[in-house]
Coordinates of C-alpha atoms and ligand atoms in Angstrom, one line a residue:
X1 CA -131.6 172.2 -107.4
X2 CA -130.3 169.2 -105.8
X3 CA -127.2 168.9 -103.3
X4 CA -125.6 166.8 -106.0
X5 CA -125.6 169.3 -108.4
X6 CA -124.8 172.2 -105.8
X7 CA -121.8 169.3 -105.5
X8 CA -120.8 170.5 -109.0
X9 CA -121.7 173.7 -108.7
X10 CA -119.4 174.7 -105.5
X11 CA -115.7 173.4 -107.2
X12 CA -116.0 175.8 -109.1
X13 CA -115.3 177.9 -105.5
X14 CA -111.4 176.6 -105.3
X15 CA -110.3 178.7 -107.3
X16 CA -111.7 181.4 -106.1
X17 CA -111.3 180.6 -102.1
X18 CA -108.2 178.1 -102.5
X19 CA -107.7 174.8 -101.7
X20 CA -107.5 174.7 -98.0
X21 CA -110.4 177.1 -97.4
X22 CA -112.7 175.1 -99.8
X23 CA -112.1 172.0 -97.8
X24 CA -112.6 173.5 -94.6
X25 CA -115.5 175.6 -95.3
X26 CA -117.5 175.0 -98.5
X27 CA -117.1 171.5 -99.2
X28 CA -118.9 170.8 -95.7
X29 CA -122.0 172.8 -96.6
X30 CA -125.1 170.9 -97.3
X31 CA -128.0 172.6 -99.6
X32 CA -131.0 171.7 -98.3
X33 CA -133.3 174.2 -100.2
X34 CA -133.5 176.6 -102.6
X35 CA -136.6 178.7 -103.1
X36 CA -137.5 182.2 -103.4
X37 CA -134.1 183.4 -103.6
X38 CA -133.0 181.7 -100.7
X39 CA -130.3 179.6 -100.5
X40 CA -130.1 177.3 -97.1
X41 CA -127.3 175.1 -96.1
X42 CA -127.0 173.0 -93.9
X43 CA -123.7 173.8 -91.1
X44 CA -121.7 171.9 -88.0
X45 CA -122.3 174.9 -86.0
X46 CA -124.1 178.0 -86.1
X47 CA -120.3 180.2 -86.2
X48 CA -119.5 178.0 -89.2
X49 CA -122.6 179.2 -91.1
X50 CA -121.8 182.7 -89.6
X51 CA -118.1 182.5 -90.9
X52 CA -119.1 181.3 -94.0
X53 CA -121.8 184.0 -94.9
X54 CA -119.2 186.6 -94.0
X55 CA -116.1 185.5 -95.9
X56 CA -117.7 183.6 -98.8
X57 CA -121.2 184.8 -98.9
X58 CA -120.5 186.7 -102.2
X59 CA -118.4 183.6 -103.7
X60 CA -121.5 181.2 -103.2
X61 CA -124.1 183.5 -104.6
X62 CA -122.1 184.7 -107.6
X63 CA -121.4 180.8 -108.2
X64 CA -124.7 180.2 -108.0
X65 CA -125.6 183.0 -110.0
X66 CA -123.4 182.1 -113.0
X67 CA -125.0 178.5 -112.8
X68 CA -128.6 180.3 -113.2
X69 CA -129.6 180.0 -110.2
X70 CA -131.9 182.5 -108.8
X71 CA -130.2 184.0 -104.9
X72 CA -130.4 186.9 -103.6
X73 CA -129.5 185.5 -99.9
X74 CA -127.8 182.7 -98.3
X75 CA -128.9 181.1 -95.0
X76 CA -127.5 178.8 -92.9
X77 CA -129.0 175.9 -90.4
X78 CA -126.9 173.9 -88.0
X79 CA -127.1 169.9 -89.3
X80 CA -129.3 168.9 -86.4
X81 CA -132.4 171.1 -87.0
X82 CA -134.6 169.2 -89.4
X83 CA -134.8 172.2 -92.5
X84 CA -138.2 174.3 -92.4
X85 CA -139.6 176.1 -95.3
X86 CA -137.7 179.2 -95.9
X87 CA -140.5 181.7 -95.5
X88 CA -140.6 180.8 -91.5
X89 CA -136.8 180.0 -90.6
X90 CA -136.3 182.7 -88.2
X91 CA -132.9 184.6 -88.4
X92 CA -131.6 183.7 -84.9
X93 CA -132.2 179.9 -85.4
X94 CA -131.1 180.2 -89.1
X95 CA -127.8 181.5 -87.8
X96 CA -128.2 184.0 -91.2
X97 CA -125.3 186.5 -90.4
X98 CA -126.7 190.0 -90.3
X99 CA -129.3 190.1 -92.8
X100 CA -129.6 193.6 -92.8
X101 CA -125.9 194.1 -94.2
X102 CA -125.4 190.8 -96.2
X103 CA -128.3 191.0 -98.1
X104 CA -128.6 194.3 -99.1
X105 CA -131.5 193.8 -102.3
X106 CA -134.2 192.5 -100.1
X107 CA -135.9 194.2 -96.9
X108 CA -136.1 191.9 -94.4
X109 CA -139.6 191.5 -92.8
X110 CA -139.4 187.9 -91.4
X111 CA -138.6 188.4 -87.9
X112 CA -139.6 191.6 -87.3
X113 CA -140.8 191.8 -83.1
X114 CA -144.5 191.4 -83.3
X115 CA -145.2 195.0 -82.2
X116 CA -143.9 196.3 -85.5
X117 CA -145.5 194.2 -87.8
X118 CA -146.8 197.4 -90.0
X119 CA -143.1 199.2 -89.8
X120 CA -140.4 198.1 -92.9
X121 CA -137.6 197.8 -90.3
X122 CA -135.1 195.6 -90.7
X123 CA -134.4 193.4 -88.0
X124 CA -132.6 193.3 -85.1
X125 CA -129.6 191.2 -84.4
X126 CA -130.3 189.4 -80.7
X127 CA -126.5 189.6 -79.7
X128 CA -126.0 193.4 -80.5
X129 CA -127.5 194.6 -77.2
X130 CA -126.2 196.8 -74.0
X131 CA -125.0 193.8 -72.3
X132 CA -122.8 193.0 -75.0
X133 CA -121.4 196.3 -76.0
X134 CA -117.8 196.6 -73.9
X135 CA -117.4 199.7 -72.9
X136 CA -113.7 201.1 -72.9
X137 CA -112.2 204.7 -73.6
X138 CA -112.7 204.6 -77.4
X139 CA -116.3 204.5 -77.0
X140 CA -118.0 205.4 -74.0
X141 CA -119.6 208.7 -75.0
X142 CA -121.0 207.3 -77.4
X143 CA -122.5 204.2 -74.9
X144 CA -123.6 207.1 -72.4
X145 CA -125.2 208.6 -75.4
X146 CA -127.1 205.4 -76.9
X147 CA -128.0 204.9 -73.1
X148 CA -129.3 208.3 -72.3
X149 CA -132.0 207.5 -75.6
X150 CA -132.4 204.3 -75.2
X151 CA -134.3 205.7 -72.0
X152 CA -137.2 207.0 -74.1
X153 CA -137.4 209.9 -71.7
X154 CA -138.3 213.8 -73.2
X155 CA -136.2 214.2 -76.3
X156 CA -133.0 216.2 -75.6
X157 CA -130.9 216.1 -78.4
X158 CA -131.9 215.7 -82.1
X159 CA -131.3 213.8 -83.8
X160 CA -128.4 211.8 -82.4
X161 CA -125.3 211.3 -84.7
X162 CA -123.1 208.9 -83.8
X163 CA -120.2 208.1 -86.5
X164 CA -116.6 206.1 -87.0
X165 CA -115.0 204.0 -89.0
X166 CA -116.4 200.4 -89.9
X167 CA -116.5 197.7 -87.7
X168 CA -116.3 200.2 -84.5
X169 CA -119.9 199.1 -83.2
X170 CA -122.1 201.7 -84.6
X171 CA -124.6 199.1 -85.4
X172 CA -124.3 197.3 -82.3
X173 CA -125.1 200.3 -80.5
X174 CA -128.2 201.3 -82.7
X175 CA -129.8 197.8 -82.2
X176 CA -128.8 197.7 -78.5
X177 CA -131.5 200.8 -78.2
X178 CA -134.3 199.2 -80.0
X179 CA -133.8 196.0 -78.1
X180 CA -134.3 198.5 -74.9
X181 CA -137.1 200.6 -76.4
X182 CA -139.0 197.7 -77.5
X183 CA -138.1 196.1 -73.8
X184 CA -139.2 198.7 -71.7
X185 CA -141.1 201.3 -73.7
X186 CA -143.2 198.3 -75.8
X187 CA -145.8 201.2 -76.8
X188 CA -143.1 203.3 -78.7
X189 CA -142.9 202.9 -82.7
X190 CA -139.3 202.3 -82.9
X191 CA -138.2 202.2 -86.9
X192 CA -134.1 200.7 -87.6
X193 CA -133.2 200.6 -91.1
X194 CA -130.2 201.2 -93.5
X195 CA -130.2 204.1 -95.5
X196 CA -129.7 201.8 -97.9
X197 CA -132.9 200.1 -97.2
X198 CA -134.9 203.2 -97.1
X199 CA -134.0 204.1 -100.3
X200 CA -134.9 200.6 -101.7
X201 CA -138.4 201.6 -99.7
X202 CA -139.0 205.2 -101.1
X203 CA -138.1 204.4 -104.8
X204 CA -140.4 200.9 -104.6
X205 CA -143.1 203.9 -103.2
X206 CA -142.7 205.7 -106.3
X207 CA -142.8 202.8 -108.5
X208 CA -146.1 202.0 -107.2
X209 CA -147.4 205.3 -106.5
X210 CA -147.5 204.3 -103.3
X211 CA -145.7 207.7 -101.6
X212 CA -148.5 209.0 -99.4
X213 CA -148.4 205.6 -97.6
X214 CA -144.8 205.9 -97.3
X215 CA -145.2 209.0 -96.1
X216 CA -147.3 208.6 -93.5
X217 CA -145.5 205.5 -92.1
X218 CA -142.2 207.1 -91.7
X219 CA -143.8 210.3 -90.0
X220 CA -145.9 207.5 -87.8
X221 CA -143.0 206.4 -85.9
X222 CA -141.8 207.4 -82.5
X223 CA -138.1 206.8 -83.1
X224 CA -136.3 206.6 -86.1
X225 CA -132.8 205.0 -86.7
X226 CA -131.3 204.8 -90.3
X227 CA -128.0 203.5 -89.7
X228 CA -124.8 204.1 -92.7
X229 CA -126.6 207.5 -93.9
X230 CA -123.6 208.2 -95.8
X231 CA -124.9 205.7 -98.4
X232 CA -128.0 208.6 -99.1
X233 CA -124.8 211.0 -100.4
X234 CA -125.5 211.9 -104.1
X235 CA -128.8 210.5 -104.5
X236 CA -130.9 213.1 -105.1
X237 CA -134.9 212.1 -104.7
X238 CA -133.6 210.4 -101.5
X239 CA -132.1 213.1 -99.9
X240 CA -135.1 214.7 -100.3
X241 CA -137.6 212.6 -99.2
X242 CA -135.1 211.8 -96.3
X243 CA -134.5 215.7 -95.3
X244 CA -138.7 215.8 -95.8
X245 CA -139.4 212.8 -93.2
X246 CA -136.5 213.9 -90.8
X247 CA -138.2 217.7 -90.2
X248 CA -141.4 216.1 -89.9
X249 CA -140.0 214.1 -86.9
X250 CA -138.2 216.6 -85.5
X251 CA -141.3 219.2 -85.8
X252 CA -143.1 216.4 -84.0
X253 CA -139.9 216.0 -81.3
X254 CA -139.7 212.0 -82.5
X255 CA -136.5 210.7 -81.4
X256 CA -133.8 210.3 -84.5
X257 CA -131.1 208.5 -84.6
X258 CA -128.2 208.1 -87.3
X259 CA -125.1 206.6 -87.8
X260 CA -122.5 207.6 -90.4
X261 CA -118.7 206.8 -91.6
X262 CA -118.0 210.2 -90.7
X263 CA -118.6 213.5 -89.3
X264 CA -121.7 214.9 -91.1
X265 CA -119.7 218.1 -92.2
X266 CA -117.4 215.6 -93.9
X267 CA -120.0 213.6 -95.9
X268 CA -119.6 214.6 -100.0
X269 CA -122.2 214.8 -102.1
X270 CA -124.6 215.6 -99.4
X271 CA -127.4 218.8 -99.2
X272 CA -125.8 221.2 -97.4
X273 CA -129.2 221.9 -95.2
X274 CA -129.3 218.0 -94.5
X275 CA -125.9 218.5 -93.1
X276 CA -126.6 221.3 -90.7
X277 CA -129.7 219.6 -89.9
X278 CA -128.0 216.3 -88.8
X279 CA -125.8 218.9 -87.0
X280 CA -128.1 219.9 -84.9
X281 CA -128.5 217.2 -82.3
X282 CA -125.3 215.5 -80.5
X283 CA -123.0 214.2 -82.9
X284 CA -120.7 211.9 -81.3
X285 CA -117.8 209.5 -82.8
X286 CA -116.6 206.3 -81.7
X287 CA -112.8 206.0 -81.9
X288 CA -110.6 203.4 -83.2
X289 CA -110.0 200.9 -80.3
X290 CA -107.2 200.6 -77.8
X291 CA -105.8 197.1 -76.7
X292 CA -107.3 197.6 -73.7
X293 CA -110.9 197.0 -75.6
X294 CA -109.8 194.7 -78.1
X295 CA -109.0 192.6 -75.2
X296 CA -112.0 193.2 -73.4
X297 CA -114.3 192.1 -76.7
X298 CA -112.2 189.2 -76.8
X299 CA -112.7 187.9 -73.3
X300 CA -115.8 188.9 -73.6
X301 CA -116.6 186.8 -76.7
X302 CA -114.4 184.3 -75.3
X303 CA -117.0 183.4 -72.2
X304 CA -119.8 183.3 -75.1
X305 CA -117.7 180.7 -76.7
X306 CA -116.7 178.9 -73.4
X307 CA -120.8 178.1 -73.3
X308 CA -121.1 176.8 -76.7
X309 CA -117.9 175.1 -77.2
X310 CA -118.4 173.5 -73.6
X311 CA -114.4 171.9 -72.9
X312 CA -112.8 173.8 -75.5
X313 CA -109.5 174.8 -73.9
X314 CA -107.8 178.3 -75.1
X315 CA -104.1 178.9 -73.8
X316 CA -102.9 181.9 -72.0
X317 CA -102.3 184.9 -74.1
X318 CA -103.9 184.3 -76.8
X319 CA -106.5 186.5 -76.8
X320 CA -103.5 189.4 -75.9
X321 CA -101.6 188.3 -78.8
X322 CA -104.8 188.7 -81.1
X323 CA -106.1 191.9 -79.4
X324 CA -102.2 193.3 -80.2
X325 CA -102.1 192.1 -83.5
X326 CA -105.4 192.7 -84.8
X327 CA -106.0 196.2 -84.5
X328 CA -108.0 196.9 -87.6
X329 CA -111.7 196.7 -86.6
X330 CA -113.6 194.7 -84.2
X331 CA -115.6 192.6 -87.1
X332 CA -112.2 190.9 -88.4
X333 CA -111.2 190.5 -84.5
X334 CA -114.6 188.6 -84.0
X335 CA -114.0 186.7 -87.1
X336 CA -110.6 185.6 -85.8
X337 CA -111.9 184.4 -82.3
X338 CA -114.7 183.0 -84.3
X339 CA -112.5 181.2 -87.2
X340 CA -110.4 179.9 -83.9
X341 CA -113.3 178.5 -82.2
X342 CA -114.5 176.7 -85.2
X343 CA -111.5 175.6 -86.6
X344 CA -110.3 174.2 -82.7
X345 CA -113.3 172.6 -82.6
X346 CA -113.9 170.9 -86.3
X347 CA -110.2 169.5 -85.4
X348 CA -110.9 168.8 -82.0
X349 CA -107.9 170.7 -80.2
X350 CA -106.9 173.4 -77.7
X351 CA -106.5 177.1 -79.0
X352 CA -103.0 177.6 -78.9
X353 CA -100.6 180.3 -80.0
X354 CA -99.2 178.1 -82.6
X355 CA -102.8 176.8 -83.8
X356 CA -104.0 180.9 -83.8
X357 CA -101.1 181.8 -85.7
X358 CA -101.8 178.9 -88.1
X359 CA -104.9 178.9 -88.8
X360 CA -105.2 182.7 -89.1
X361 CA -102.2 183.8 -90.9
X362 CA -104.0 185.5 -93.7
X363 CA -105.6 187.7 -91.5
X364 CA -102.6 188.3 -89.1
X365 CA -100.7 188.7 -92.2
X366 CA -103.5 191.5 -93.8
X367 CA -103.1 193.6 -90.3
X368 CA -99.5 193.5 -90.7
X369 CA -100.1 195.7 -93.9
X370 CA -97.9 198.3 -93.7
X371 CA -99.3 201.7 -94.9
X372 CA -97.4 203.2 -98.1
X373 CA -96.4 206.6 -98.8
X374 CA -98.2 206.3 -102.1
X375 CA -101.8 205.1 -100.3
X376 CA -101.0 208.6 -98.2
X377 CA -100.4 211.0 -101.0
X378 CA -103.6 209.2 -103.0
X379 CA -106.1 209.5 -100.0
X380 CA -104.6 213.5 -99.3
X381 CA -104.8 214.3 -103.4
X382 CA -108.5 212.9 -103.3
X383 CA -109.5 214.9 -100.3
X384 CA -107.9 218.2 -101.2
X385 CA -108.7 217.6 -104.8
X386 CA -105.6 218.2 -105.9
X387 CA -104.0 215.9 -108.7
X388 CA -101.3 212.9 -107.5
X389 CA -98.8 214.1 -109.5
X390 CA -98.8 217.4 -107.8
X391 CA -97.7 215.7 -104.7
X392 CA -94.5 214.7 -106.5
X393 CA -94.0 217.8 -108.6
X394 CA -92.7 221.0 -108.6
X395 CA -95.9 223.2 -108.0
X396 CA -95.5 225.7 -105.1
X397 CA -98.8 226.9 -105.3
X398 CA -100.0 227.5 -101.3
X399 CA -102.6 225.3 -102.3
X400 CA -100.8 222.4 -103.6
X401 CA -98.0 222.8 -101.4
X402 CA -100.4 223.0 -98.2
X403 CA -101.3 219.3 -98.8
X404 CA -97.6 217.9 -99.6
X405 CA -97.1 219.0 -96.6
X406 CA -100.2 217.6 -95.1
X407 CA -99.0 214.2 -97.1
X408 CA -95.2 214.4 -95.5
X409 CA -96.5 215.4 -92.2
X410 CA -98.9 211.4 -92.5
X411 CA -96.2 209.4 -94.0
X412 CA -93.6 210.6 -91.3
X413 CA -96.1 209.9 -88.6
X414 CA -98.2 207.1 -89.7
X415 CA -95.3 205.0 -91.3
X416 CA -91.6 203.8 -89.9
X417 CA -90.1 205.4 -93.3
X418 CA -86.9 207.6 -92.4
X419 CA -86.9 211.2 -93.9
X420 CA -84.8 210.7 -96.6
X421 CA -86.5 207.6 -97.4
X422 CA -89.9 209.9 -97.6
X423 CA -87.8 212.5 -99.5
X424 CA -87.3 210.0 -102.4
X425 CA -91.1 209.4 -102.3
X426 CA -91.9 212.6 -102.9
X427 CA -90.0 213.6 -106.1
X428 CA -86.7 213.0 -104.8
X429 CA -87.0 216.1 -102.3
X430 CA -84.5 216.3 -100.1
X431 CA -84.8 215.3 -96.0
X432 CA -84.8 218.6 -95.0
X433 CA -87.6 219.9 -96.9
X434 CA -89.6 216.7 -95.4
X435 CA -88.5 218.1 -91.9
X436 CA -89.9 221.7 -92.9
X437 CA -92.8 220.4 -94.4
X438 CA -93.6 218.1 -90.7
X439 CA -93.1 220.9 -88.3
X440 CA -95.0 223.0 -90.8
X441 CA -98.0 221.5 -90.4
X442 CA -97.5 220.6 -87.1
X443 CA -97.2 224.3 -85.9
X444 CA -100.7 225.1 -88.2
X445 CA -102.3 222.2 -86.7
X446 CA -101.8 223.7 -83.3
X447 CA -103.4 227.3 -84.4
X448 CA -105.9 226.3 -87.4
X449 CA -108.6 223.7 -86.0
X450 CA -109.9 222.9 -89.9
X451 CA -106.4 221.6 -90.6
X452 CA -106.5 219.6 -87.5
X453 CA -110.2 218.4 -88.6
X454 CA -108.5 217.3 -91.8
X455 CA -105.2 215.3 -90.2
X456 CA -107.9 213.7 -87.7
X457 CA -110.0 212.6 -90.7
X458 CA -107.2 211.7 -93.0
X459 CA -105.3 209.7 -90.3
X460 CA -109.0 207.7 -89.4
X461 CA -109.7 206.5 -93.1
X462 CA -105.9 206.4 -93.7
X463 CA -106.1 203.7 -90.6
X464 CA -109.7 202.9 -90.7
Ligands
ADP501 P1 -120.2 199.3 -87.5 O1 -121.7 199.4 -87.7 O2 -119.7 200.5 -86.8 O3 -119.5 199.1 -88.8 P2 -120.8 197.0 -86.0 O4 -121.7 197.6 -85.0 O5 -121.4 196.2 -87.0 O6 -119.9 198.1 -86.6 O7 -119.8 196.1 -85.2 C1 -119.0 195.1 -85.8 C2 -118.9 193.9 -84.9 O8 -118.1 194.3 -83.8 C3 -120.2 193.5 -84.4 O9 -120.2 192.1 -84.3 C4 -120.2 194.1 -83.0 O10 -121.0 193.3 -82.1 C5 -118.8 194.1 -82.6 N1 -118.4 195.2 -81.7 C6 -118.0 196.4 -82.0 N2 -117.8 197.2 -80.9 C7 -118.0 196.4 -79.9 C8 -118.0 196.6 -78.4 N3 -117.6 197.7 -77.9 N4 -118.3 195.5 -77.7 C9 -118.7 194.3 -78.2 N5 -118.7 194.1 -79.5 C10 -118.4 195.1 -80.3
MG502 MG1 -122.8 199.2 -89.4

């Protein structure tokens, strides 16, 4: 395929991105090659390819996609560098953002360290290491924790667990102890993967009749990190295989590590004995940030961008007035700072309040989302199975009503609603039944830790 036809190809992108998005970031790409199911462009800088692959990654492939053809993954390549053949771009230099989430069909074996060339990891991100990781109140047990592995002394807890909602650097953290495994322990087999990816492994095993080799590779390493294990929930010869490879290890005292969306207790659809098993080690969660991090990742990233955007003035505050207003997760923080720095500098002017307010008000505008009283009574329904109507009706069944309450108890403290206002919301009840229902559950909460378990959980993917 030629740039001129990609040309064609891409308007049909407006509509989908808009107008001002289109101009900014897709007309501007270059295709310079497309061949085994890559797709490089050709970027500015290496945050615009990086913004791109994040926010319109999907758009690009489905576009090309429809128009026949054949991409499984985008890559990026900053204008200057003269464009290599595919099969030996190497992800840092390619700019490819995060290869091991974006492109979720194919295991990535390019730029494996050389040490590893036998393991089907996937690979590392350079910039997810210690150094980088900011270390504030939210998340330091889990840092001490990653740190006390990422020693590769005697095994003393296994495997570890770490979990929280997306975008609170689970990842980061799992990467930042390979880099220092492979650093200072160089003779250690140290596996990362997805879960995702070693189920993609395990069922291409069985397709070949290949499982004995899988076997034996998996049980061969020294420290094994699957990373989003939540994704093995409900898939059955997985499970197994992955229950199977994780005893092996631990017989063996291998170091494991795994991350998850949630508690291990709280993951559905998965083996009861793979539960208690991941029990076992340390489980430890990362919470949602504080402003004091947000800031901190932000001036932290800011100094990165201070070196690659050598001149490129940013105006007091700021990075406070994003770290206050973004509160989400720390990938759509990044994004922001990165948008800012790219946008600043396609334009050629300071970062200013006005120019951060401009140029990201859709995502400003997305954290101002206010939580509804219907999004509460939906996520408490699904997780105490009970039906959304009931959280409206009549029932007074203990458990029906249990959950109202649960529900009132959320939208009183998670939203600015007024009581009667939450009242009307819930079948036109009347404000002091909401008041009954709050205290209710408050005064449980206080005596009964698995309804406590449930408000934390419910308020962290309520928030999340
Ligand atoms: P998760 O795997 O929990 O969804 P990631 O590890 O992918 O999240 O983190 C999302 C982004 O936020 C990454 O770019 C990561 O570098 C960054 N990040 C998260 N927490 C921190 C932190 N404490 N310090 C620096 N960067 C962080
Ligand atoms: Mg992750």
């Amino acid at each position: 395929m030629t740039n001129e036809t990609w040309g064609q190809i891409r308007e049909g992108l407006i509509s989908r991105v808009g107008r001002n998005n289109y101009t900014t970031w897709i007309e501007p790409l270059r295709l310079s090659q497309l061949e085994g199911g890559v797709a490089l462009f050709e970027v500015p800088t290496p945050f615009f390819g990086d913004w791109v692959q994040r926010n319109y990654g999907d758009h690009i492939r489905n576009q090309l996609l429809t128009s026949g053809a054949l991409v499984e993954r985008l890559e990026f390549l900053v204008g200057t560098e003269a464009p290599r053949p595919a099969a030996t771009a190497s992800a840092e230099r390619a700019a490819s953002a995060r290869p091991a989430v974006t492109a979720p069909a194919a295991p990535q074996t390019r730029s494996r360290a050389p040490q590893d060339d036998d393991l089907p990891g996937a690979p590392l991100d350079g910039r997810f290491t210690f150094e980088s990781f900011v270390v504030g109140k939210p998340n330091e047990l889990a840092h001490a924790a990653a740190r006390r592995v990422a020693e590769g002394g005697p095994v003393t807890f296994n495997p570890l667990f770490l979990y929280g909602g997306v975008g609170l650097g689970k990842t980061h953290l799992m990467h930042a102890i390979a880099h220092e495994l492979r650093e200072q322990k160089p003779d250690l087999k140290v596996l990362y993967l997805s879960a995702e990816q070693f189920m993609y492994r395990f069922i291409q095993a069985l397709r070949d009749k290949q499982v004995m080799d899988f076997k034996s590779l998996f049980r061969s390493v020294d420290v094994l990190m699957v990373d989003d294990v939540q994704f093995i929930a409900g898939k059955d010869s997985t499970q197994e295989e992955f229950f199977h490879t994780f005893n092996a290890l631990v017989d063996q005292n291998k170091q494991i590590i795994i991350s998850a969306d949630r508690a291990p207790g709280e993951i559905k659809d998965l083996e009861d004995r793979i539960k208690s098993r991941l029990q076992c080690g340390l489980v430890v969660d990362l919470h949602p940030t504080d402003y004091e991090l947000r800031l901190g990742i932000l001036q932290q990233k800011a100094e990165f961008y201070r070196g690659q955007y050598g001149g490129l003035a940013i105006s007091h505050g700021v990075l406070e007035f994003l770290a206050h207003r973004i509160t989400t997760n720390v990938r759509v923080l990044e994004g922001a700072l990165t948008r800012l720095y790219a946008f600043a500098s396609l334009v050629g002017r300071e970062i200013t309040l006005e120019l951060a307010q401009d140029c990201l008000a859709d995502i400003l505008r997305a954290s101002d989302r206010k939580l509804s009283i219907e999004e509460i009574q939906r996520k408490v329904a699904e997780h105490y199975n009970i039906r959304l109507s009931d959280m409206i009706g009549p029932k007074r069944l203990r458990t029906i009503a249990r959950p109202r309450q649960v529900a009132m108890y959320l939208s009183k403290q998670l939203t600015s609603r007024s009581l009667p206002e939450i009242g009307r919301r819930f079948g036109g009840r009347d404000h002091t039944t909401i008041m009954h229902g709050v205290r209710k559950i408050e005064e449980l909460a206080a005596l009964d830790s698995q309804l406590a378990d449930d408000i934390q959980l419910l308020k962290r993917l309520l928030q999340g």
